[in-house]
């Protein structure tokens, strides 16, 4: 989800209009350690036992995640590419200079929801509330939003990677700050705007700050629950399907016992406190939200993934412990990244940053933040084929077409390596607290 994925580990605007609005910014040389796209494709081909030219895009060899869910040239791309669907991405914005994702961004409809009184918001990303005209403020200063957007809908255009729904449009709903915080007013405004726009799907790879768990016996937290719940209902009543990441705490959300990271703002304010089922994670535990856990390339629940009875489906989120041979980077999810992300140097130093011949950046990230946009993309395929289908029916089809996964015989080795909470699977194939109804399936949903 938001910070953990960011730190540990966004009308008719044609191409000409986008170019006029956002002239490419002169970029500095790539940070030391950045891999070339050509070399990365070769390395991925060797790791995953596929051709470097497997296609449809230059970096497709690295997209184990798309192969896992059937979003390939022989799979869903041959049936349904999401044409006509509009997906909102409530995240940290978009890299306006990235020529791999921008062709599928609906700039005119995109909007920023960060204000002068939004904590941690960079002045460059602050707007007047209710005014969507400042398109420069869409620029992603964190990288997270550009990554999730690419997974949803990077086009098949001979550049970089492809998304689950490569002919759908992304409406950027920037509610996350440069530091990856998503505060209540920004989330509420983004959800209501999504309803006003009658978007088909909204991806939510974050939790609403400053509380991981919001407890109803606390006046402030109860007010947060009421505000975000009302905004979510508003969007849902206008046909929007809401998809949310389960979280990266590695806990059973059905039986929470302790919250050690809240409040996460201001810095140093966190206290350890007991929590129970009267306390909820937002927006994950809102009624009607499709909840997504994360897997690695071996389809094991990722070591960090929160899980529980609320799980609807699972999707690739990545784990370095689940590659055919151990690889500390390429078991994550590769997607578009922002040239203005604050952690470019770090990602490059870790060997997780890639740059193509056009100067576009890509990064290997993992988290349930990376899993949720796969599901949002599949929902876009459904909505593209069936524009009038209700959000409840779309959610049901996501579950019904998922590939059933039984409780695994072993856990992701990352649980032991990191000393993460031990995960306990309960249920059978196609109905358990790790995977819900199973691994989301783009091809089956398309058919």
XYZ file of C-alpha atoms in Angstrom:
447
model
C 0.000 0.000 0.000
C 1.026 3.631 0.130
C 4.102 4.433 2.155
C 5.415 0.943 2.682
C 5.381 0.342 -1.044
C 6.843 3.775 -1.774
C 9.661 3.721 0.765
C 10.436 0.025 1.118
C 10.145 -1.375 -1.501
C 0.773 7.365 -10.167
C -11.934 14.437 -22.777
C -10.206 14.202 -25.520
C -6.610 14.779 -24.833
C -4.957 13.563 -28.014
C -1.245 13.045 -28.389
C -0.744 16.517 -29.802
C -2.538 18.169 -26.892
C -0.581 16.175 -24.337
C 2.659 17.193 -26.025
C 1.662 20.851 -25.990
C 0.632 20.778 -22.357
C 3.633 18.848 -21.144
C 6.779 19.518 -23.106
C 9.426 16.991 -22.004
C 11.607 18.228 -19.199
C 15.343 17.993 -19.787
C 16.331 14.977 -17.734
C 19.573 14.445 -15.891
C 21.712 11.429 -16.665
C 20.356 8.186 -15.260
C 21.622 7.452 -11.732
C 24.562 5.044 -11.439
C 23.354 1.447 -11.424
C 20.434 2.041 -13.796
C 19.995 -0.920 -16.167
C 19.285 -0.507 -19.868
C 16.009 -1.927 -21.140
C 17.808 -4.166 -23.640
C 20.045 -5.702 -20.983
C 17.120 -6.085 -18.599
C 15.087 -8.018 -21.171
C 17.962 -10.442 -21.690
C 18.391 -10.958 -17.941
C 14.661 -11.543 -17.473
C 14.546 -14.007 -20.368
C 17.278 -16.073 -18.729
C 15.655 -15.922 -15.298
C 12.156 -16.875 -16.416
C 13.054 -19.200 -19.289
C 11.356 -17.184 -22.029
C 12.535 -15.443 -25.185
C 13.868 -11.920 -24.790
C 11.596 -11.061 -27.707
C 8.500 -12.750 -26.310
C 6.540 -9.498 -26.801
C 4.341 -7.714 -27.261
C 6.640 -5.081 -25.737
C 10.437 -4.772 -25.394
C 10.318 -5.531 -21.639
C 7.631 -8.226 -21.789
C 10.163 -10.904 -20.836
C 10.273 -9.243 -17.415
C 6.486 -9.253 -16.997
C 6.034 -12.577 -15.239
C 3.033 -10.953 -13.584
C 1.146 -10.514 -16.859
C 1.880 -14.109 -17.848
C 0.608 -15.286 -14.466
C -2.829 -13.769 -15.076
C -3.097 -14.452 -18.806
C -2.562 -10.853 -19.961
C -0.432 -11.809 -22.981
C -0.552 -11.730 -26.771
C -2.003 -15.246 -26.822
C -4.209 -14.489 -23.839
C -6.485 -11.567 -23.035
C -4.757 -9.176 -25.470
C -6.151 -11.287 -28.327
C -9.675 -10.982 -26.945
C -10.111 -7.733 -25.028
C -7.806 -4.783 -24.344
C -10.212 -2.653 -22.322
C -11.157 -0.174 -25.023
C -13.740 2.299 -23.748
C -13.058 1.729 -20.035
C -11.963 4.584 -17.763
C -9.995 3.676 -14.654
C -9.337 6.123 -11.852
C -6.049 5.712 -9.995
C -6.045 7.343 -6.572
C -2.311 7.631 -6.065
C 0.659 10.013 -6.165
C 0.192 11.291 -9.724
C 1.820 10.489 -13.060
C 5.122 11.182 -14.791
C 3.994 13.584 -17.511
C 7.143 12.896 -19.538
C 6.847 9.100 -19.645
C 5.954 8.266 -23.239
C 5.019 4.686 -22.347
C 2.055 5.504 -20.081
C 1.007 9.021 -21.104
C -0.770 7.995 -24.352
C -3.373 6.253 -22.190
C -3.774 9.016 -19.602
C -6.917 11.134 -19.855
C -5.230 14.392 -18.893
C -8.335 16.529 -19.255
C -10.290 14.451 -16.734
C -7.377 13.978 -14.311
C -7.312 16.049 -11.141
C -5.222 16.832 -8.052
C -6.607 16.810 -4.504
C -3.672 18.183 -2.520
C -4.031 21.603 -0.954
C -2.051 24.217 0.939
C -3.238 22.670 4.213
C -2.454 19.068 3.197
C 0.418 17.867 5.404
C 3.634 16.921 3.535
C 2.329 18.191 0.164
C 5.055 19.802 -1.935
C 4.045 23.341 -3.021
C 4.400 22.207 -6.645
C 1.585 19.693 -6.166
C -0.848 21.923 -4.274
C -3.999 23.195 -5.975
C -7.109 25.166 -5.089
C -9.775 22.753 -3.897
C -12.324 22.087 -6.632
C -10.071 23.346 -9.439
C -8.715 20.656 -11.789
C -7.030 23.045 -14.230
C -3.496 22.808 -12.821
C -2.244 19.842 -14.843
C 1.407 20.492 -13.958
C 0.552 19.480 -10.374
C -0.207 15.961 -11.635
C 3.546 15.315 -11.845
C 4.475 12.292 -9.744
C 7.154 13.149 -7.181
C 6.988 9.725 -5.522
C 6.905 7.248 -8.428
C 4.206 5.062 -6.903
C 1.342 6.441 -8.995
C 3.213 6.086 -12.274
C 3.966 2.460 -11.380
C 0.361 1.501 -10.610
C -0.928 3.329 -13.687
C 1.454 1.408 -15.935
C 0.288 -1.916 -14.552
C -3.304 -0.950 -15.218
C -3.052 0.413 -18.736
C 0.384 0.923 -20.293
C -0.370 0.708 -24.036
C 1.028 -1.773 -26.532
C 3.047 0.763 -28.490
C 6.484 -0.730 -28.982
C 7.770 0.974 -25.834
C 8.652 -0.597 -22.483
C 5.882 -2.629 -20.848
C 2.199 -3.340 -21.387
C -0.624 -3.055 -18.858
C -3.514 -5.387 -18.146
C -5.923 -3.170 -20.116
C -3.673 -1.564 -22.761
C -6.464 0.290 -24.555
C -8.244 1.635 -21.471
C -7.809 5.198 -20.219
C -6.365 6.145 -16.837
C -7.819 9.126 -15.004
C -5.168 10.279 -12.548
C -6.654 11.166 -9.153
C -3.707 12.582 -7.251
C -4.407 12.307 -3.531
C -1.004 11.068 -2.342
C 1.779 13.489 -1.481
C 5.439 13.452 -2.445
C 6.114 11.477 0.744
C 3.325 8.980 0.082
C 0.721 10.217 2.577
C -3.001 10.019 1.738
C -4.954 12.217 4.153
C -8.717 12.103 4.683
C -9.832 15.220 2.805
C -7.811 14.292 -0.266
C -9.199 10.742 -0.296
C -12.770 11.946 0.200
C -12.508 14.503 -2.594
C -10.925 11.979 -4.979
C -13.688 9.430 -4.366
C -16.437 11.986 -4.862
C -14.797 13.227 -8.044
C -14.619 9.628 -9.304
C -18.363 9.387 -8.742
C -18.999 12.667 -10.546
C -16.964 11.353 -13.478
C -18.836 8.014 -13.443
C -15.546 6.152 -13.768
C -15.715 2.418 -14.396
C -13.138 1.377 -11.809
C -10.953 3.074 -9.207
C -7.693 1.587 -7.944
C -6.716 2.346 -4.339
C -3.198 1.205 -3.426
C -2.942 2.998 -0.078
C -4.372 3.312 3.387
C -5.828 6.605 4.548
C -3.492 8.413 6.933
C -2.736 9.007 9.689
C -4.281 5.852 11.203
C -3.710 2.333 9.878
C -6.688 1.171 11.958
C -9.541 3.595 12.618
C -11.489 2.672 15.741
C -15.121 3.641 16.220
C -14.711 4.314 19.935
C -12.437 7.267 19.140
C -14.188 10.492 18.105
C -11.560 11.561 15.547
C -11.233 8.125 13.977
C -14.992 7.622 13.887
C -15.311 10.870 11.939
C -12.703 9.635 9.441
C -14.644 6.383 8.971
C -17.865 8.291 8.370
C -16.312 10.738 5.888
C -14.522 8.151 3.742
C -17.441 5.710 3.916
C -19.854 8.365 2.671
C -17.533 9.312 -0.193
C -17.104 5.660 -1.195
C -20.890 5.139 -1.200
C -21.263 8.234 -3.356
C -18.867 6.792 -5.933
C -20.422 3.332 -5.823
C -23.927 4.723 -6.278
C -22.663 6.275 -9.506
C -21.404 2.982 -10.854
C -17.778 3.024 -9.721
C -16.180 -0.312 -8.760
C -13.646 0.232 -5.977
C -10.549 -2.001 -5.804
C -8.166 -1.844 -2.823
C -4.851 -3.329 -1.743
C -5.116 -5.538 1.344
C -2.040 -4.044 3.017
C 1.607 -4.855 3.673
C 1.532 -5.672 7.381
C 1.437 -9.468 6.877
C -1.388 -9.845 9.398
C -4.778 -11.536 9.403
C -7.153 -8.615 8.972
C -9.994 -10.744 10.336
C -8.314 -10.847 13.759
C -6.321 -7.650 14.332
C -4.738 -7.324 17.742
C -2.252 -4.460 17.702
C -1.455 -1.295 15.743
C 2.150 -0.182 16.128
C 2.468 2.440 13.402
C -0.369 4.890 14.070
C -0.649 7.773 13.945
C 2.064 7.917 11.278
C 1.886 11.719 11.157
C 3.299 13.883 12.578
C 6.622 12.021 12.707
C 7.262 10.277 16.000
C 3.608 10.273 17.053
C 3.025 6.525 16.682
C 1.987 4.537 19.727
C 1.439 0.824 20.268
C -2.233 0.219 20.966
C -4.598 -2.758 21.024
C -7.149 -3.007 18.200
C -9.996 -5.359 17.386
C -12.678 -5.877 14.748
C -14.355 -2.593 15.662
C -11.297 -0.936 14.120
C -11.008 -0.844 10.323
C -8.388 -0.171 7.664
C -9.592 2.374 5.107
C -10.436 2.083 2.285
C -9.754 -1.692 2.331
C -12.542 -2.645 4.744
C -15.283 -0.490 3.259
C -18.436 -2.342 2.142
C -18.406 -3.409 -1.503
C -14.683 -2.862 -2.038
C -12.809 -5.613 -3.923
C -9.929 -6.589 -1.611
C -6.697 -7.861 -3.191
C -3.835 -9.795 -1.584
C -0.418 -10.283 -3.235
C 1.451 -13.285 -4.642
C 4.916 -13.874 -6.068
C 5.897 -15.786 -9.183
C 5.312 -19.156 -7.449
C 1.763 -18.106 -6.490
C 2.601 -18.199 -2.790
C 1.092 -15.432 -0.695
C 3.819 -12.784 -0.516
C 5.550 -12.603 2.848
C 4.329 -9.057 3.499
C 0.727 -9.464 2.341
C -2.088 -8.801 4.767
C -4.904 -11.326 4.292
C -8.197 -12.363 5.861
C -11.780 -13.387 5.230
C -12.468 -10.137 3.381
C -10.097 -11.185 0.551
C -11.872 -11.314 -2.798
C -9.015 -12.304 -5.118
C -5.241 -12.290 -5.246
C -2.869 -10.899 -7.882
C 0.861 -10.547 -8.531
C 2.531 -8.185 -6.092
C 6.002 -9.690 -6.216
C 8.506 -11.350 -3.926
C 12.230 -11.753 -4.485
C 12.015 -15.183 -2.848
C 9.797 -16.663 -5.546
C 11.955 -16.427 -8.680
C 13.065 -19.668 -10.431
C 16.564 -18.913 -9.135
C 17.057 -16.317 -6.420
C 17.087 -12.764 -7.730
C 16.838 -9.879 -5.245
C 15.207 -7.565 -7.780
C 13.446 -9.306 -10.636
C 10.903 -11.184 -8.544
C 9.157 -7.873 -7.961
C 6.796 -6.221 -10.455
C 8.291 -4.117 -13.248
C 6.266 -1.119 -14.389
C 6.609 2.491 -15.469
C 8.258 4.884 -13.005
C 8.626 8.611 -12.603
C 11.648 10.639 -13.665
C 10.983 12.907 -10.669
C 10.624 10.172 -8.040
C 12.577 11.102 -4.932
C 14.149 7.649 -4.656
C 15.612 7.261 -8.167
C 19.177 7.092 -6.846
C 18.231 4.453 -4.276
C 16.326 2.289 -6.746
C 19.260 2.461 -9.175
C 21.804 1.608 -6.478
C 19.739 -1.459 -5.584
C 19.616 -2.562 -9.228
C 15.858 -1.993 -9.481
C 15.777 0.897 -11.953
C 15.598 0.506 -15.733
C 15.713 3.134 -18.465
C 14.785 2.639 -22.123
C 16.191 4.352 -25.203
C 13.469 7.021 -24.972
C 14.570 8.026 -21.475
C 11.536 6.444 -19.780
C 12.106 4.912 -16.358
C 10.810 1.583 -15.039
C 11.208 0.163 -11.549
C 10.880 -3.178 -9.800
C 8.568 -2.714 -6.791
C 6.632 -5.123 -4.604
C 3.600 -4.781 -2.390
C -0.134 -5.237 -2.378
C 0.025 -1.817 -4.044
C 1.310 -3.668 -7.109
C -1.341 -6.408 -6.855
C -4.442 -4.195 -6.751
C -3.877 -2.494 -10.146
C -3.774 -5.905 -11.849
C -7.309 -6.480 -10.587
C -8.400 -2.961 -11.524
C -7.101 -3.687 -15.025
C -9.088 -6.913 -15.298
C -12.174 -5.071 -14.070
C -11.546 -2.564 -16.856
C -11.571 -5.416 -19.382
C -14.977 -6.475 -18.081
C -16.366 -2.952 -18.093
C -14.953 -2.336 -21.574
C -16.857 -5.347 -22.885
C -19.972 -4.747 -20.765
C -20.344 -0.978 -20.181
C -23.705 -1.312 -18.471
C -22.722 -4.066 -16.042
C -23.223 -3.077 -12.398
C -20.215 -2.877 -10.133
C -21.572 -5.767 -8.076
C -21.778 -7.943 -11.180
C -18.250 -6.936 -12.216
C -16.937 -7.903 -8.777
C -18.792 -11.210 -8.969
C -17.283 -11.922 -12.392
C -13.790 -11.128 -11.080
C -14.297 -13.714 -8.364
C -16.013 -16.290 -10.567
C -13.300 -16.276 -13.251
C -10.342 -16.313 -10.843
C -8.071 -19.359 -10.874
C -8.697 -21.252 -7.629
C -5.677 -21.532 -5.330
C -5.523 -24.028 -2.454
C -3.845 -23.235 0.838
C -0.109 -23.629 0.148
C 2.041 -26.359 1.654
C 4.709 -23.769 2.518
C 4.984 -20.049 3.129
C 7.005 -17.501 1.176
C 10.577 -17.786 2.560
C 10.476 -14.056 3.188
C 8.374 -14.712 6.288
C 11.360 -16.347 8.004
C 13.984 -14.109 6.399
C 12.351 -10.904 7.592
C 10.835 -12.277 10.781
C 7.414 -11.292 9.447
C 4.193 -12.470 11.101
C 3.523 -16.136 10.356
C 0.553 -16.418 7.999
C -2.143 -19.040 8.622
C -4.289 -20.156 5.701
C -7.848 -21.292 6.364
C -10.267 -22.673 3.783
C -10.229 -24.691 0.590
C -9.307 -24.116 -3.037
C -11.330 -21.232 -4.385
C -12.417 -19.992 -0.968
C -9.738 -19.192 1.594
C -8.367 -16.272 3.538
C -5.083 -16.095 1.565
C -6.386 -15.934 -1.994
C -10.132 -15.418 -1.726
C -11.643 -16.977 -4.829
C -8.211 -17.281 -6.433
C -5.678 -15.625 -8.727
C -7.353 -13.035 -10.941
C -7.538 -14.264 -14.551
C -7.543 -11.681 -17.347
C -8.212 -14.178 -20.132
C -11.086 -15.936 -18.366
C -12.669 -12.612 -17.393
C -12.324 -11.382 -20.977
C -14.123 -14.410 -22.342
